[in-house]
Amino acid sequence: MNVKLVVVGKLKEKYFKAGIAEYAKRLSRFCKFSIVEVPDEQAPETLSQAQMDAVIEKEGDRILNKISDREYVYALAILGKERSSEEFAKEIDQLTTYGHSNITFVIGGSLGLSKAVLKRADTQISFGKFTLPHQLMRLVLTEQIYRAFMINAGSPYHK
C-alpha cells in the first residue's frame, strides 16, 4: 500500500520535520509513505479575487500533476466531512479491502484548493473549522494516518 501527501509549500520548522519524520518511520511498517511538495505561488500580501483565483489555479495544476488516475484522493477542506479517528480508520481499511492501494491526501496552499482539485478528489475531509497552519496540518494528518493504521491493527495506541 502507498500513502502519499501532496502538499503546497516547503516544510520549514525543524520541530514539524522531526514530528513528521517520526510518524513516517512508524508508518513504514504498514505502508510506503511519501510526501510530495509542490511550490507555492508567490503573490503579494493583498490580492484581488482574480489574483487569488489565479494563484489557486496554478497551485492546483501543480497538485494535479502529482496525482495519477489510480490514486484514491482525499482533499483536506474546511467544508469536507468530519470523521472520528475510528471512522477514518474504518474508511482506510475498507479502501484497502476494495483494491485501493494508492491513497493520496492533498493539502492546498494558504488560499485553499482549486475547483479542479476538489473535483478530482474522491472525498473531502475536514479536521474541523479551526484554521491551522499548513505545516502543522501536515503533522496532524500524518499522526491521524498512523493512528488509523494502529486502530486497524488492534493496537492500544489509540486509547
PDB file of C-alpha atoms in Angstrom:
ATOM      1  CA  MET A   1       0.000   0.000   0.000  1.00  0.00           C
ATOM      2  CA  ASN A   2       1.147   3.529  -0.830  1.00  0.00           C
ATOM      3  CA  VAL A   3       0.106   6.582   1.153  1.00  0.00           C
ATOM      4  CA  LYS A   4       1.139   9.937  -0.251  1.00  0.00           C
ATOM      5  CA  LEU A   5       0.703  13.521   0.867  1.00  0.00           C
ATOM      6  CA  VAL A   6       0.711  16.134  -1.886  1.00  0.00           C
ATOM      7  CA  VAL A   7       1.236  19.492  -0.247  1.00  0.00           C
ATOM      8  CA  VAL A   8       1.797  23.074  -1.316  1.00  0.00           C
ATOM      9  CA  GLY A   9       4.966  24.706   0.011  1.00  0.00           C
ATOM     10  CA  LYS A  10       8.055  23.580   1.863  1.00  0.00           C
ATOM     11  CA  LEU A  11       8.231  22.482   5.476  1.00  0.00           C
ATOM     12  CA  LYS A  12      10.480  24.926   7.335  1.00  0.00           C
ATOM     13  CA  GLU A  13      10.330  24.354  11.089  1.00  0.00           C
ATOM     14  CA  LYS A  14      12.635  21.631  12.409  1.00  0.00           C
ATOM     15  CA  TYR A  15      10.165  20.523  15.072  1.00  0.00           C
ATOM     16  CA  PHE A  16       7.471  19.843  12.440  1.00  0.00           C
ATOM     17  CA  LYS A  17      10.014  17.980  10.315  1.00  0.00           C
ATOM     18  CA  ALA A  18      11.044  15.884  13.324  1.00  0.00           C
ATOM     19  CA  GLY A  19       7.458  15.007  14.248  1.00  0.00           C
ATOM     20  CA  ILE A  20       6.530  14.064  10.698  1.00  0.00           C
ATOM     21  CA  ALA A  21       9.726  12.025  10.311  1.00  0.00           C
ATOM     22  CA  GLU A  22       8.852  10.083  13.473  1.00  0.00           C
ATOM     23  CA  TYR A  23       5.347   9.208  12.249  1.00  0.00           C
ATOM     24  CA  ALA A  24       6.682   8.426   8.755  1.00  0.00           C
ATOM     25  CA  LYS A  25       9.124   5.980  10.341  1.00  0.00           C
ATOM     26  CA  ARG A  26       6.310   4.369  12.351  1.00  0.00           C
ATOM     27  CA  LEU A  27       4.117   4.181   9.232  1.00  0.00           C
ATOM     28  CA  SER A  28       6.811   2.282   7.332  1.00  0.00           C
ATOM     29  CA  ARG A  29       5.645  -0.994   8.898  1.00  0.00           C
ATOM     30  CA  PHE A  30       2.194  -0.512   7.353  1.00  0.00           C
ATOM     31  CA  CYS A  31       2.751   1.261   4.045  1.00  0.00           C
ATOM     32  CA  LYS A  32       5.097   3.128   1.764  1.00  0.00           C
ATOM     33  CA  PHE A  33       4.646   6.720   2.942  1.00  0.00           C
ATOM     34  CA  SER A  34       5.798   9.742   0.959  1.00  0.00           C
ATOM     35  CA  ILE A  35       5.365  13.485   0.877  1.00  0.00           C
ATOM     36  CA  VAL A  36       5.432  15.394  -2.397  1.00  0.00           C
ATOM     37  CA  GLU A  37       5.868  19.140  -2.086  1.00  0.00           C
ATOM     38  CA  VAL A  38       4.803  21.421  -4.903  1.00  0.00           C
ATOM     39  CA  PRO A  39       5.940  25.064  -4.950  1.00  0.00           C
ATOM     40  CA  ASP A  40       3.565  27.659  -3.624  1.00  0.00           C
ATOM     41  CA  GLU A  41       2.786  30.530  -5.949  1.00  0.00           C
ATOM     42  CA  GLN A  42       4.469  33.750  -4.908  1.00  0.00           C
ATOM     43  CA  ALA A  43       1.908  36.523  -4.502  1.00  0.00           C
ATOM     44  CA  PRO A  44       1.688  39.942  -2.858  1.00  0.00           C
ATOM     45  CA  GLU A  45       0.102  40.235   0.585  1.00  0.00           C
ATOM     46  CA  THR A  46      -3.090  41.824  -0.736  1.00  0.00           C
ATOM     47  CA  LEU A  47      -4.701  40.210  -3.757  1.00  0.00           C
ATOM     48  CA  SER A  48      -7.769  40.873  -5.857  1.00  0.00           C
ATOM     49  CA  GLN A  49     -10.208  37.995  -6.275  1.00  0.00           C
ATOM     50  CA  ALA A  50      -8.898  37.424  -9.812  1.00  0.00           C
ATOM     51  CA  GLN A  51      -5.311  37.231  -8.498  1.00  0.00           C
ATOM     52  CA  MET A  52      -6.367  34.813  -5.742  1.00  0.00           C
ATOM     53  CA  ASP A  53      -8.135  32.627  -8.293  1.00  0.00           C
ATOM     54  CA  ALA A  54      -5.018  32.617 -10.489  1.00  0.00           C
ATOM     55  CA  VAL A  55      -2.801  31.569  -7.544  1.00  0.00           C
ATOM     56  CA  ILE A  56      -5.186  28.779  -6.525  1.00  0.00           C
ATOM     57  CA  GLU A  57      -5.414  27.547 -10.118  1.00  0.00           C
ATOM     58  CA  LYS A  58      -1.621  27.478 -10.622  1.00  0.00           C
ATOM     59  CA  GLU A  59      -1.112  25.594  -7.352  1.00  0.00           C
ATOM     60  CA  GLY A  60      -3.984  23.284  -8.305  1.00  0.00           C
ATOM     61  CA  ASP A  61      -2.330  22.427 -11.626  1.00  0.00           C
ATOM     62  CA  ARG A  62       0.898  21.579  -9.791  1.00  0.00           C
ATOM     63  CA  ILE A  63      -1.033  19.331  -7.400  1.00  0.00           C
ATOM     64  CA  LEU A  64      -2.913  17.546 -10.179  1.00  0.00           C
ATOM     65  CA  ASN A  65       0.368  16.848 -11.992  1.00  0.00           C
ATOM     66  CA  LYS A  66       1.413  14.737  -8.975  1.00  0.00           C
ATOM     67  CA  ILE A  67      -1.729  12.573  -8.895  1.00  0.00           C
ATOM     68  CA  SER A  68      -2.380   9.601 -11.170  1.00  0.00           C
ATOM     69  CA  ASP A  69      -5.750   8.195 -12.187  1.00  0.00           C
ATOM     70  CA  ARG A  70      -5.272   5.138  -9.959  1.00  0.00           C
ATOM     71  CA  GLU A  71      -5.000   7.108  -6.718  1.00  0.00           C
ATOM     72  CA  TYR A  72      -7.852   7.479  -4.252  1.00  0.00           C
ATOM     73  CA  VAL A  73      -7.706  11.155  -3.267  1.00  0.00           C
ATOM     74  CA  TYR A  74      -8.671  12.859  -0.022  1.00  0.00           C
ATOM     75  CA  ALA A  75      -8.742  16.651  -0.278  1.00  0.00           C
ATOM     76  CA  LEU A  76      -8.387  18.463   3.028  1.00  0.00           C
ATOM     77  CA  ALA A  77     -11.079  21.137   3.024  1.00  0.00           C
ATOM     78  CA  ILE A  78     -12.838  23.053   5.782  1.00  0.00           C
ATOM     79  CA  LEU A  79     -16.183  22.166   4.198  1.00  0.00           C
ATOM     80  CA  GLY A  80     -15.241  18.487   3.910  1.00  0.00           C
ATOM     81  CA  LYS A  81     -16.748  15.730   6.022  1.00  0.00           C
ATOM     82  CA  GLU A  82     -15.511  15.469   9.582  1.00  0.00           C
ATOM     83  CA  ARG A  83     -14.714  11.955  10.769  1.00  0.00           C
ATOM     84  CA  SER A  84     -13.767  10.451  14.080  1.00  0.00           C
ATOM     85  CA  SER A  85     -10.442   8.609  14.231  1.00  0.00           C
ATOM     86  CA  GLU A  86     -12.366   5.327  14.316  1.00  0.00           C
ATOM     87  CA  GLU A  87     -14.449   6.255  11.256  1.00  0.00           C
ATOM     88  CA  PHE A  88     -11.311   7.302   9.405  1.00  0.00           C
ATOM     89  CA  ALA A  89      -9.571   4.031  10.287  1.00  0.00           C
ATOM     90  CA  LYS A  90     -12.560   2.017   9.055  1.00  0.00           C
ATOM     91  CA  GLU A  91     -12.584   4.014   5.804  1.00  0.00           C
ATOM     92  CA  ILE A  92      -8.872   3.338   5.218  1.00  0.00           C
ATOM     93  CA  ASP A  93      -9.423  -0.348   5.962  1.00  0.00           C
ATOM     94  CA  GLN A  94     -12.345  -0.528   3.520  1.00  0.00           C
ATOM     95  CA  LEU A  95     -10.379   1.268   0.798  1.00  0.00           C
ATOM     96  CA  THR A  96      -7.580  -1.272   1.013  1.00  0.00           C
ATOM     97  CA  THR A  97     -10.078  -4.153   1.141  1.00  0.00           C
ATOM     98  CA  TYR A  98     -11.694  -2.952  -2.093  1.00  0.00           C
ATOM     99  CA  GLY A  99      -8.459  -2.581  -4.006  1.00  0.00           C
ATOM    100  CA  HIS A 100      -7.354   0.988  -3.418  1.00  0.00           C
ATOM    101  CA  SER A 101      -3.647   0.519  -2.773  1.00  0.00           C
ATOM    102  CA  ASN A 102      -2.689   4.129  -3.573  1.00  0.00           C
ATOM    103  CA  ILE A 103      -4.202   6.689  -1.224  1.00  0.00           C
ATOM    104  CA  THR A 104      -3.302  10.358  -1.597  1.00  0.00           C
ATOM    105  CA  PHE A 105      -4.058  13.267   0.718  1.00  0.00           C
ATOM    106  CA  VAL A 106      -3.926  16.823  -0.626  1.00  0.00           C
ATOM    107  CA  ILE A 107      -3.224  19.916   1.472  1.00  0.00           C
ATOM    108  CA  GLY A 108      -3.553  23.136  -0.513  1.00  0.00           C
ATOM    109  CA  GLY A 109      -1.820  26.448  -0.089  1.00  0.00           C
ATOM    110  CA  SER A 110      -2.892  29.299   2.162  1.00  0.00           C
ATOM    111  CA  LEU A 111      -5.720  30.259  -0.205  1.00  0.00           C
ATOM    112  CA  GLY A 112      -7.135  26.741  -0.404  1.00  0.00           C
ATOM    113  CA  LEU A 113      -7.658  24.226  -3.199  1.00  0.00           C
ATOM    114  CA  SER A 114      -8.753  24.823  -6.768  1.00  0.00           C
ATOM    115  CA  LYS A 115     -12.120  23.640  -8.044  1.00  0.00           C
ATOM    116  CA  ALA A 116     -10.264  21.200 -10.313  1.00  0.00           C
ATOM    117  CA  VAL A 117      -8.508  19.574  -7.331  1.00  0.00           C
ATOM    118  CA  LEU A 118     -11.755  19.371  -5.359  1.00  0.00           C
ATOM    119  CA  LYS A 119     -13.452  17.818  -8.398  1.00  0.00           C
ATOM    120  CA  ARG A 120     -10.630  15.255  -8.793  1.00  0.00           C
ATOM    121  CA  ALA A 121     -10.835  14.286  -5.107  1.00  0.00           C
ATOM    122  CA  ASP A 122     -12.769  11.133  -4.312  1.00  0.00           C
ATOM    123  CA  THR A 123     -13.737  12.633  -0.972  1.00  0.00           C
ATOM    124  CA  GLN A 124     -13.130  15.728   1.127  1.00  0.00           C
ATOM    125  CA  ILE A 125     -12.056  15.502   4.729  1.00  0.00           C
ATOM    126  CA  SER A 126     -12.153  18.197   7.381  1.00  0.00           C
ATOM    127  CA  PHE A 127     -10.394  18.418  10.709  1.00  0.00           C
ATOM    128  CA  GLY A 128     -12.921  20.990  11.901  1.00  0.00           C
ATOM    129  CA  LYS A 129     -13.477  24.668  11.372  1.00  0.00           C
ATOM    130  CA  PHE A 130     -10.236  25.752  13.006  1.00  0.00           C
ATOM    131  CA  THR A 131      -7.721  27.442  10.772  1.00  0.00           C
ATOM    132  CA  LEU A 132      -4.394  25.650  11.226  1.00  0.00           C
ATOM    133  CA  PRO A 133      -1.018  26.457   9.719  1.00  0.00           C
ATOM    134  CA  HIS A 134      -0.399  24.161   6.752  1.00  0.00           C
ATOM    135  CA  GLN A 135       2.819  22.894   8.295  1.00  0.00           C
ATOM    136  CA  LEU A 136       1.014  21.895  11.497  1.00  0.00           C
ATOM    137  CA  MET A 137      -1.745  20.278   9.440  1.00  0.00           C
ATOM    138  CA  ARG A 138       0.849  18.024   7.811  1.00  0.00           C
ATOM    139  CA  LEU A 139       1.906  16.790  11.236  1.00  0.00           C
ATOM    140  CA  VAL A 140      -1.682  16.316  12.444  1.00  0.00           C
ATOM    141  CA  LEU A 141      -2.644  14.464   9.263  1.00  0.00           C
ATOM    142  CA  THR A 142       0.415  12.204   9.405  1.00  0.00           C
ATOM    143  CA  GLU A 143      -0.368  11.323  13.014  1.00  0.00           C
ATOM    144  CA  GLN A 144      -4.012  10.569  12.159  1.00  0.00           C
ATOM    145  CA  ILE A 145      -2.965   8.293   9.301  1.00  0.00           C
ATOM    146  CA  TYR A 146      -0.664   6.453  11.708  1.00  0.00           C
ATOM    147  CA  ARG A 147      -3.473   6.300  14.293  1.00  0.00           C
ATOM    148  CA  ALA A 148      -5.807   4.796  11.666  1.00  0.00           C
ATOM    149  CA  PHE A 149      -3.334   2.001  10.935  1.00  0.00           C
ATOM    150  CA  MET A 150      -2.842   1.391  14.658  1.00  0.00           C
ATOM    151  CA  ILE A 151      -6.615   1.219  15.245  1.00  0.00           C
ATOM    152  CA  ASN A 152      -6.927  -1.248  12.374  1.00  0.00           C
ATOM    153  CA  ALA A 153      -4.087  -3.320  13.850  1.00  0.00           C
ATOM    154  CA  GLY A 154      -5.920  -3.503  17.191  1.00  0.00           C
ATOM    155  CA  SER A 155      -3.152  -1.594  18.966  1.00  0.00           C
ATOM    156  CA  PRO A 156      -3.764   0.171  22.298  1.00  0.00           C
ATOM    157  CA  TYR A 157      -2.056   3.313  20.836  1.00  0.00           C
ATOM    158  CA  HIS A 158      -5.474   4.883  20.233  1.00  0.00           C
ATOM    159  CA  LYS A 159      -6.625   4.687  23.856  1.00  0.00           C
TER     160      LYS A 159
END
